[in-house]
Amino acid sequence: MLTSRYDEEEIIQRLTKYKGASLSQKELLFILICGFLGKEKAGKKVNQFFLQYTDLRQIKDLSDIELTEFVGSKYGVQMCRALCEFAERLNKRPKLTLGKIYTSQEIGEEMSLELGLSLQEVLFVILLDTKNQIVAKKIVFQGTLDTATVHPREIFRFALQYAAARIMIVHNHPSGDTVPSKNDLQLTKRIAECGDIIGIGLLDHIIVGSSQYMSMREEKILS
């Protein structure tokens, strides 16, 4: 099997000239750990990491034992934890704000950050008023989501509690693939039909992955 090799000098030159966005996930991880692992070992570790994982952000979910195996020392573990926390704080951004109007794109991008790396499916309900301002939001289901396990009554009980005019639902696909499944489409139809009966419209159903989203409203699945 061919493995990637990394040229530290070339990566640093590109980083200096074109900033961090010019680096791949593998190059970024390499340049961060080669300082305490050395070039050769860091290159091997990066290749090993991406044989097991698909996203650099997954490093924050590794246990201390897994991290120690990855970087080989207590110091390396501490550095990785510090780097993850540093990145987390840099990426801090306001969550969905009550009383504000959001587009499907804004909600999709925000919820991709919040739910995209979850290892199980999560269904998030967002309640809207007559001006499409957010009234309330919460997770209503976790686990395998289908028409047998997700009960519209739980969603609309929450919506009626806040006298919502419309709702949006968001759920994640742990696989990262945002293409709706047959169950997703059936669930969407069921919730939309129930909403029509009680007068609370389903504005959108958004599926998120680790770095992308799919809006059923934008894709004309919902009209």
PDB file of C-alpha atoms in Angstrom:
ATOM      1  CA  MET A   1       0.000   0.000   0.000  1.00  0.00           C
ATOM      2  CA  LEU A   2       1.343   3.424  -0.960  1.00  0.00           C
ATOM      3  CA  THR A   3       1.539   5.961   1.865  1.00  0.00           C
ATOM      4  CA  SER A   4       1.759   9.726   1.654  1.00  0.00           C
ATOM      5  CA  ARG A   5       5.107  11.408   2.270  1.00  0.00           C
ATOM      6  CA  TYR A   6       5.342  14.937   3.598  1.00  0.00           C
ATOM      7  CA  ASP A   7       7.859  17.654   2.806  1.00  0.00           C
ATOM      8  CA  GLU A   8       8.008  19.853   5.909  1.00  0.00           C
ATOM      9  CA  GLU A   9       9.833  22.710   4.187  1.00  0.00           C
ATOM     10  CA  GLU A  10       7.422  22.809   1.258  1.00  0.00           C
ATOM     11  CA  ILE A  11       4.398  22.686   3.588  1.00  0.00           C
ATOM     12  CA  ILE A  12       5.746  25.571   5.684  1.00  0.00           C
ATOM     13  CA  GLN A  13       6.456  27.631   2.559  1.00  0.00           C
ATOM     14  CA  ARG A  14       2.895  27.078   1.369  1.00  0.00           C
ATOM     15  CA  LEU A  15       1.540  27.858   4.827  1.00  0.00           C
ATOM     16  CA  THR A  16       3.508  31.117   4.907  1.00  0.00           C
ATOM     17  CA  LYS A  17       2.485  32.196   1.418  1.00  0.00           C
ATOM     18  CA  TYR A  18      -1.108  30.955   1.174  1.00  0.00           C
ATOM     19  CA  LYS A  19      -2.117  30.566   4.867  1.00  0.00           C
ATOM     20  CA  GLY A  20      -3.633  27.509   6.541  1.00  0.00           C
ATOM     21  CA  ALA A  21      -6.437  26.961   4.035  1.00  0.00           C
ATOM     22  CA  SER A  22      -3.861  25.743   1.508  1.00  0.00           C
ATOM     23  CA  LEU A  23      -3.067  22.659   3.620  1.00  0.00           C
ATOM     24  CA  SER A  24      -4.912  19.372   3.517  1.00  0.00           C
ATOM     25  CA  GLN A  25      -6.076  17.754   6.757  1.00  0.00           C
ATOM     26  CA  LYS A  26      -3.142  15.339   6.553  1.00  0.00           C
ATOM     27  CA  GLU A  27      -0.603  18.120   6.020  1.00  0.00           C
ATOM     28  CA  LEU A  28      -2.046  20.160   8.854  1.00  0.00           C
ATOM     29  CA  LEU A  29      -1.866  17.245  11.285  1.00  0.00           C
ATOM     30  CA  PHE A  30       1.669  16.446  10.116  1.00  0.00           C
ATOM     31  CA  ILE A  31       2.966  19.962  10.665  1.00  0.00           C
ATOM     32  CA  LEU A  32       1.392  20.099  14.120  1.00  0.00           C
ATOM     33  CA  ILE A  33       2.895  16.860  15.428  1.00  0.00           C
ATOM     34  CA  CYS A  34       6.234  16.671  13.669  1.00  0.00           C
ATOM     35  CA  GLY A  35       7.698  19.114  16.188  1.00  0.00           C
ATOM     36  CA  PHE A  36       7.564  16.546  18.972  1.00  0.00           C
ATOM     37  CA  LEU A  37       7.558  13.316  16.932  1.00  0.00           C
ATOM     38  CA  GLY A  38      10.056  14.076  14.181  1.00  0.00           C
ATOM     39  CA  LYS A  39       9.366  14.113  10.443  1.00  0.00           C
ATOM     40  CA  GLU A  40       9.537  10.396   9.707  1.00  0.00           C
ATOM     41  CA  LYS A  41       7.469   9.255  12.677  1.00  0.00           C
ATOM     42  CA  ALA A  42       4.938  12.065  12.230  1.00  0.00           C
ATOM     43  CA  GLY A  43       4.381  11.071   8.602  1.00  0.00           C
ATOM     44  CA  LYS A  44       3.710   7.460   9.579  1.00  0.00           C
ATOM     45  CA  LYS A  45       1.352   8.485  12.369  1.00  0.00           C
ATOM     46  CA  VAL A  46      -0.644  10.752  10.063  1.00  0.00           C
ATOM     47  CA  ASN A  47      -1.076   7.933   7.545  1.00  0.00           C
ATOM     48  CA  GLN A  48      -2.128   5.537  10.305  1.00  0.00           C
ATOM     49  CA  PHE A  49      -4.661   8.041  11.656  1.00  0.00           C
ATOM     50  CA  PHE A  50      -6.365   8.529   8.302  1.00  0.00           C
ATOM     51  CA  LEU A  51      -6.574   4.799   7.703  1.00  0.00           C
ATOM     52  CA  GLN A  52      -8.866   4.628  10.744  1.00  0.00           C
ATOM     53  CA  TYR A  53     -10.613   8.012  10.659  1.00  0.00           C
ATOM     54  CA  THR A  54     -12.057  10.262   7.988  1.00  0.00           C
ATOM     55  CA  ASP A  55     -11.944  13.662   9.670  1.00  0.00           C
ATOM     56  CA  LEU A  56      -9.212  15.489  11.566  1.00  0.00           C
ATOM     57  CA  ARG A  57     -11.774  16.688  14.123  1.00  0.00           C
ATOM     58  CA  GLN A  58     -12.221  13.109  15.321  1.00  0.00           C
ATOM     59  CA  ILE A  59      -8.901  13.375  17.136  1.00  0.00           C
ATOM     60  CA  LYS A  60     -10.677  15.213  19.960  1.00  0.00           C
ATOM     61  CA  ASP A  61     -12.796  12.119  20.667  1.00  0.00           C
ATOM     62  CA  LEU A  62      -9.828   9.785  21.183  1.00  0.00           C
ATOM     63  CA  SER A  63      -9.302   8.460  24.698  1.00  0.00           C
ATOM     64  CA  ASP A  64      -6.034   9.120  26.538  1.00  0.00           C
ATOM     65  CA  ILE A  65      -4.988   5.537  25.785  1.00  0.00           C
ATOM     66  CA  GLU A  66      -5.704   5.965  22.059  1.00  0.00           C
ATOM     67  CA  LEU A  67      -3.948   9.329  21.983  1.00  0.00           C
ATOM     68  CA  THR A  68      -0.924   7.921  23.800  1.00  0.00           C
ATOM     69  CA  GLU A  69      -0.732   5.141  21.230  1.00  0.00           C
ATOM     70  CA  PHE A  70      -0.986   7.744  18.489  1.00  0.00           C
ATOM     71  CA  VAL A  71       1.622  10.263  19.712  1.00  0.00           C
ATOM     72  CA  GLY A  72       3.675   7.990  21.953  1.00  0.00           C
ATOM     73  CA  SER A  73       4.114  10.171  25.036  1.00  0.00           C
ATOM     74  CA  LYS A  74       2.288  11.968  27.824  1.00  0.00           C
ATOM     75  CA  TYR A  75       3.657  15.260  26.484  1.00  0.00           C
ATOM     76  CA  GLY A  76       2.229  14.495  23.049  1.00  0.00           C
ATOM     77  CA  VAL A  77      -1.182  13.767  24.563  1.00  0.00           C
ATOM     78  CA  GLN A  78      -1.113  17.057  26.449  1.00  0.00           C
ATOM     79  CA  MET A  79      -0.164  18.945  23.295  1.00  0.00           C
ATOM     80  CA  CYS A  80      -2.952  17.310  21.287  1.00  0.00           C
ATOM     81  CA  ARG A  81      -5.490  18.130  23.995  1.00  0.00           C
ATOM     82  CA  ALA A  82      -4.279  21.726  24.093  1.00  0.00           C
ATOM     83  CA  LEU A  83      -4.424  22.020  20.294  1.00  0.00           C
ATOM     84  CA  CYS A  84      -7.974  20.621  20.244  1.00  0.00           C
ATOM     85  CA  GLU A  85      -9.094  23.084  22.896  1.00  0.00           C
ATOM     86  CA  PHE A  86      -7.351  25.930  21.073  1.00  0.00           C
ATOM     87  CA  ALA A  87      -9.146  25.021  17.836  1.00  0.00           C
ATOM     88  CA  GLU A  88     -12.455  24.661  19.685  1.00  0.00           C
ATOM     89  CA  ARG A  89     -12.179  28.151  21.140  1.00  0.00           C
ATOM     90  CA  LEU A  90     -11.157  29.690  17.822  1.00  0.00           C
ATOM     91  CA  ASN A  91     -14.195  28.091  16.234  1.00  0.00           C
ATOM     92  CA  LYS A  92     -16.615  29.297  18.898  1.00  0.00           C
ATOM     93  CA  ARG A  93     -19.547  30.977  17.289  1.00  0.00           C
ATOM     94  CA  PRO A  94     -23.017  31.890  18.524  1.00  0.00           C
ATOM     95  CA  LYS A  95     -25.507  29.023  18.536  1.00  0.00           C
ATOM     96  CA  LEU A  96     -28.929  29.468  16.999  1.00  0.00           C
ATOM     97  CA  THR A  97     -30.304  32.556  18.710  1.00  0.00           C
ATOM     98  CA  LEU A  98     -33.887  32.811  19.906  1.00  0.00           C
ATOM     99  CA  GLY A  99     -35.847  35.550  18.171  1.00  0.00           C
ATOM    100  CA  LYS A 100     -33.688  35.522  15.054  1.00  0.00           C
ATOM    101  CA  ILE A 101     -34.597  34.478  11.504  1.00  0.00           C
ATOM    102  CA  TYR A 102     -32.267  31.983   9.816  1.00  0.00           C
ATOM    103  CA  THR A 103     -32.100  30.608   6.298  1.00  0.00           C
ATOM    104  CA  SER A 104     -31.969  26.856   5.720  1.00  0.00           C
ATOM    105  CA  GLN A 105     -28.336  27.285   4.711  1.00  0.00           C
ATOM    106  CA  GLU A 106     -27.433  29.037   7.978  1.00  0.00           C
ATOM    107  CA  ILE A 107     -29.194  26.406  10.056  1.00  0.00           C
ATOM    108  CA  GLY A 108     -27.676  23.587   8.004  1.00  0.00           C
ATOM    109  CA  GLU A 109     -24.146  24.925   8.436  1.00  0.00           C
ATOM    110  CA  GLU A 110     -24.596  25.603  12.168  1.00  0.00           C
ATOM    111  CA  MET A 111     -26.183  22.231  12.898  1.00  0.00           C
ATOM    112  CA  SER A 112     -23.511  20.454  10.861  1.00  0.00           C
ATOM    113  CA  LEU A 113     -20.985  21.819  13.353  1.00  0.00           C
ATOM    114  CA  GLU A 114     -23.144  20.813  16.311  1.00  0.00           C
ATOM    115  CA  LEU A 115     -24.369  17.382  15.206  1.00  0.00           C
ATOM    116  CA  GLY A 116     -22.178  16.379  12.288  1.00  0.00           C
ATOM    117  CA  LEU A 117     -19.706  14.231  14.235  1.00  0.00           C
ATOM    118  CA  SER A 118     -22.223  12.586  16.552  1.00  0.00           C
ATOM    119  CA  LEU A 119     -21.866   8.793  16.521  1.00  0.00           C
ATOM    120  CA  GLN A 120     -25.618   8.261  16.763  1.00  0.00           C
ATOM    121  CA  GLU A 121     -28.551   9.845  15.002  1.00  0.00           C
ATOM    122  CA  VAL A 122     -30.094  12.847  16.725  1.00  0.00           C
ATOM    123  CA  LEU A 123     -33.320  14.640  15.791  1.00  0.00           C
ATOM    124  CA  PHE A 124     -33.421  18.336  16.636  1.00  0.00           C
ATOM    125  CA  VAL A 125     -36.666  20.361  16.432  1.00  0.00           C
ATOM    126  CA  ILE A 126     -36.652  24.123  15.895  1.00  0.00           C
ATOM    127  CA  LEU A 127     -39.864  26.045  16.600  1.00  0.00           C
ATOM    128  CA  LEU A 128     -40.711  29.204  14.643  1.00  0.00           C
ATOM    129  CA  ASP A 129     -43.285  31.964  15.074  1.00  0.00           C
ATOM    130  CA  THR A 130     -45.364  33.594  12.329  1.00  0.00           C
ATOM    131  CA  LYS A 131     -42.344  35.701  11.272  1.00  0.00           C
ATOM    132  CA  ASN A 132     -40.108  32.577  11.123  1.00  0.00           C
ATOM    133  CA  GLN A 133     -38.175  33.755  14.168  1.00  0.00           C
ATOM    134  CA  ILE A 134     -36.852  30.957  16.390  1.00  0.00           C
ATOM    135  CA  VAL A 135     -39.031  30.469  19.476  1.00  0.00           C
ATOM    136  CA  ALA A 136     -37.404  27.359  20.973  1.00  0.00           C
ATOM    137  CA  LYS A 137     -35.264  24.367  20.046  1.00  0.00           C
ATOM    138  CA  LYS A 138     -34.343  21.017  21.541  1.00  0.00           C
ATOM    139  CA  ILE A 139     -33.323  17.430  20.823  1.00  0.00           C
ATOM    140  CA  VAL A 140     -36.401  15.201  20.854  1.00  0.00           C
ATOM    141  CA  PHE A 141     -34.983  11.849  19.714  1.00  0.00           C
ATOM    142  CA  GLN A 142     -31.682   9.994  19.786  1.00  0.00           C
ATOM    143  CA  GLY A 143     -30.892   6.649  18.209  1.00  0.00           C
ATOM    144  CA  THR A 144     -32.100   5.036  14.998  1.00  0.00           C
ATOM    145  CA  LEU A 145     -34.660   7.368  13.460  1.00  0.00           C
ATOM    146  CA  ASP A 146     -37.512   5.953  11.421  1.00  0.00           C
ATOM    147  CA  THR A 147     -41.299   6.181  11.232  1.00  0.00           C
ATOM    148  CA  ALA A 148     -41.603   3.442  13.869  1.00  0.00           C
ATOM    149  CA  THR A 149     -39.479   5.157  16.524  1.00  0.00           C
ATOM    150  CA  VAL A 150     -40.095   8.867  15.893  1.00  0.00           C
ATOM    151  CA  HIS A 151     -43.549   9.881  17.075  1.00  0.00           C
ATOM    152  CA  PRO A 152     -44.946  13.129  15.644  1.00  0.00           C
ATOM    153  CA  ARG A 153     -46.943  13.609  18.855  1.00  0.00           C
ATOM    154  CA  GLU A 154     -43.717  14.306  20.773  1.00  0.00           C
ATOM    155  CA  ILE A 155     -42.683  16.906  18.214  1.00  0.00           C
ATOM    156  CA  PHE A 156     -46.053  18.628  18.091  1.00  0.00           C
ATOM    157  CA  ARG A 157     -46.548  18.489  21.854  1.00  0.00           C
ATOM    158  CA  PHE A 158     -43.384  20.584  22.063  1.00  0.00           C
ATOM    159  CA  ALA A 159     -44.610  22.872  19.266  1.00  0.00           C
ATOM    160  CA  LEU A 160     -48.041  23.378  20.877  1.00  0.00           C
ATOM    161  CA  GLN A 161     -46.412  24.158  24.216  1.00  0.00           C
ATOM    162  CA  TYR A 162     -44.804  27.226  22.605  1.00  0.00           C
ATOM    163  CA  ALA A 163     -47.690  28.030  20.235  1.00  0.00           C
ATOM    164  CA  ALA A 164     -45.319  27.622  17.275  1.00  0.00           C
ATOM    165  CA  ALA A 165     -46.552  28.562  13.809  1.00  0.00           C
ATOM    166  CA  ARG A 166     -44.043  26.366  11.971  1.00  0.00           C
ATOM    167  CA  ILE A 167     -41.297  23.880  12.727  1.00  0.00           C
ATOM    168  CA  MET A 168     -38.028  22.778  11.181  1.00  0.00           C
ATOM    169  CA  ILE A 169     -36.451  19.428  11.936  1.00  0.00           C
ATOM    170  CA  VAL A 170     -32.759  18.649  11.660  1.00  0.00           C
ATOM    171  CA  HIS A 171     -31.062  15.297  12.017  1.00  0.00           C
ATOM    172  CA  ASN A 172     -27.608  13.936  11.333  1.00  0.00           C
ATOM    173  CA  HIS A 173     -26.260  10.976   9.397  1.00  0.00           C
ATOM    174  CA  PRO A 174     -23.237   9.549  11.273  1.00  0.00           C
ATOM    175  CA  SER A 175     -21.973   8.177   7.949  1.00  0.00           C
ATOM    176  CA  GLY A 176     -21.548  11.741   6.690  1.00  0.00           C
ATOM    177  CA  ASP A 177     -23.719  11.042   3.627  1.00  0.00           C
ATOM    178  CA  THR A 178     -26.576  13.560   3.549  1.00  0.00           C
ATOM    179  CA  VAL A 179     -28.664  11.792   0.886  1.00  0.00           C
ATOM    180  CA  PRO A 180     -32.095  11.136   2.474  1.00  0.00           C
ATOM    181  CA  SER A 181     -32.985   7.501   3.078  1.00  0.00           C
ATOM    182  CA  LYS A 182     -36.388   5.947   2.427  1.00  0.00           C
ATOM    183  CA  ASN A 183     -37.070   6.235   6.162  1.00  0.00           C
ATOM    184  CA  ASP A 184     -36.114   9.932   6.090  1.00  0.00           C
ATOM    185  CA  LEU A 185     -38.583  10.617   3.292  1.00  0.00           C
ATOM    186  CA  GLN A 186     -41.358   8.640   4.977  1.00  0.00           C
ATOM    187  CA  LEU A 187     -40.752  10.429   8.263  1.00  0.00           C
ATOM    188  CA  THR A 188     -40.805  13.817   6.545  1.00  0.00           C
ATOM    189  CA  LYS A 189     -44.103  13.026   4.831  1.00  0.00           C
ATOM    190  CA  ARG A 190     -45.639  11.818   8.084  1.00  0.00           C
ATOM    191  CA  ILE A 191     -44.610  14.890  10.064  1.00  0.00           C
ATOM    192  CA  ALA A 192     -45.731  17.235   7.275  1.00  0.00           C
ATOM    193  CA  GLU A 193     -49.158  15.544   7.112  1.00  0.00           C
ATOM    194  CA  CYS A 194     -49.599  15.721  10.883  1.00  0.00           C
ATOM    195  CA  GLY A 195     -48.583  19.372  10.843  1.00  0.00           C
ATOM    196  CA  ASP A 196     -51.121  20.170   8.142  1.00  0.00           C
ATOM    197  CA  ILE A 197     -53.895  18.635  10.257  1.00  0.00           C
ATOM    198  CA  ILE A 198     -53.150  20.722  13.344  1.00  0.00           C
ATOM    199  CA  GLY A 199     -52.037  23.849  11.502  1.00  0.00           C
ATOM    200  CA  ILE A 200     -48.304  23.820  12.248  1.00  0.00           C
ATOM    201  CA  GLY A 201     -46.374  23.639   8.989  1.00  0.00           C
ATOM    202  CA  LEU A 202     -43.116  21.773   8.433  1.00  0.00           C
ATOM    203  CA  LEU A 203     -40.897  24.451   6.928  1.00  0.00           C
ATOM    204  CA  ASP A 204     -37.871  22.239   6.282  1.00  0.00           C
ATOM    205  CA  HIS A 205     -36.161  18.961   7.110  1.00  0.00           C
ATOM    206  CA  ILE A 206     -32.392  19.311   7.057  1.00  0.00           C
ATOM    207  CA  ILE A 207     -29.951  16.396   7.106  1.00  0.00           C
ATOM    208  CA  VAL A 208     -26.400  17.162   8.193  1.00  0.00           C
ATOM    209  CA  GLY A 209     -23.097  15.345   7.844  1.00  0.00           C
ATOM    210  CA  SER A 210     -19.684  16.225   9.244  1.00  0.00           C
ATOM    211  CA  SER A 211     -19.137  19.093   6.810  1.00  0.00           C
ATOM    212  CA  GLN A 212     -22.252  19.473   4.668  1.00  0.00           C
ATOM    213  CA  TYR A 213     -26.034  19.590   4.809  1.00  0.00           C
ATOM    214  CA  MET A 214     -29.045  18.798   2.629  1.00  0.00           C
ATOM    215  CA  SER A 215     -32.243  20.846   2.818  1.00  0.00           C
ATOM    216  CA  MET A 216     -35.419  19.116   1.635  1.00  0.00           C
ATOM    217  CA  ARG A 217     -36.931  22.546   1.021  1.00  0.00           C
ATOM    218  CA  GLU A 218     -34.026  23.617  -1.179  1.00  0.00           C
ATOM    219  CA  GLU A 219     -34.117  20.284  -3.008  1.00  0.00           C
ATOM    220  CA  LYS A 220     -37.886  20.701  -3.608  1.00  0.00           C
ATOM    221  CA  ILE A 221     -38.686  17.499  -1.694  1.00  0.00           C
ATOM    222  CA  LEU A 222     -40.798  19.744   0.528  1.00  0.00           C
ATOM    223  CA  SER A 223     -42.898  22.378  -1.184  1.00  0.00           C
TER     224      SER A 223
END
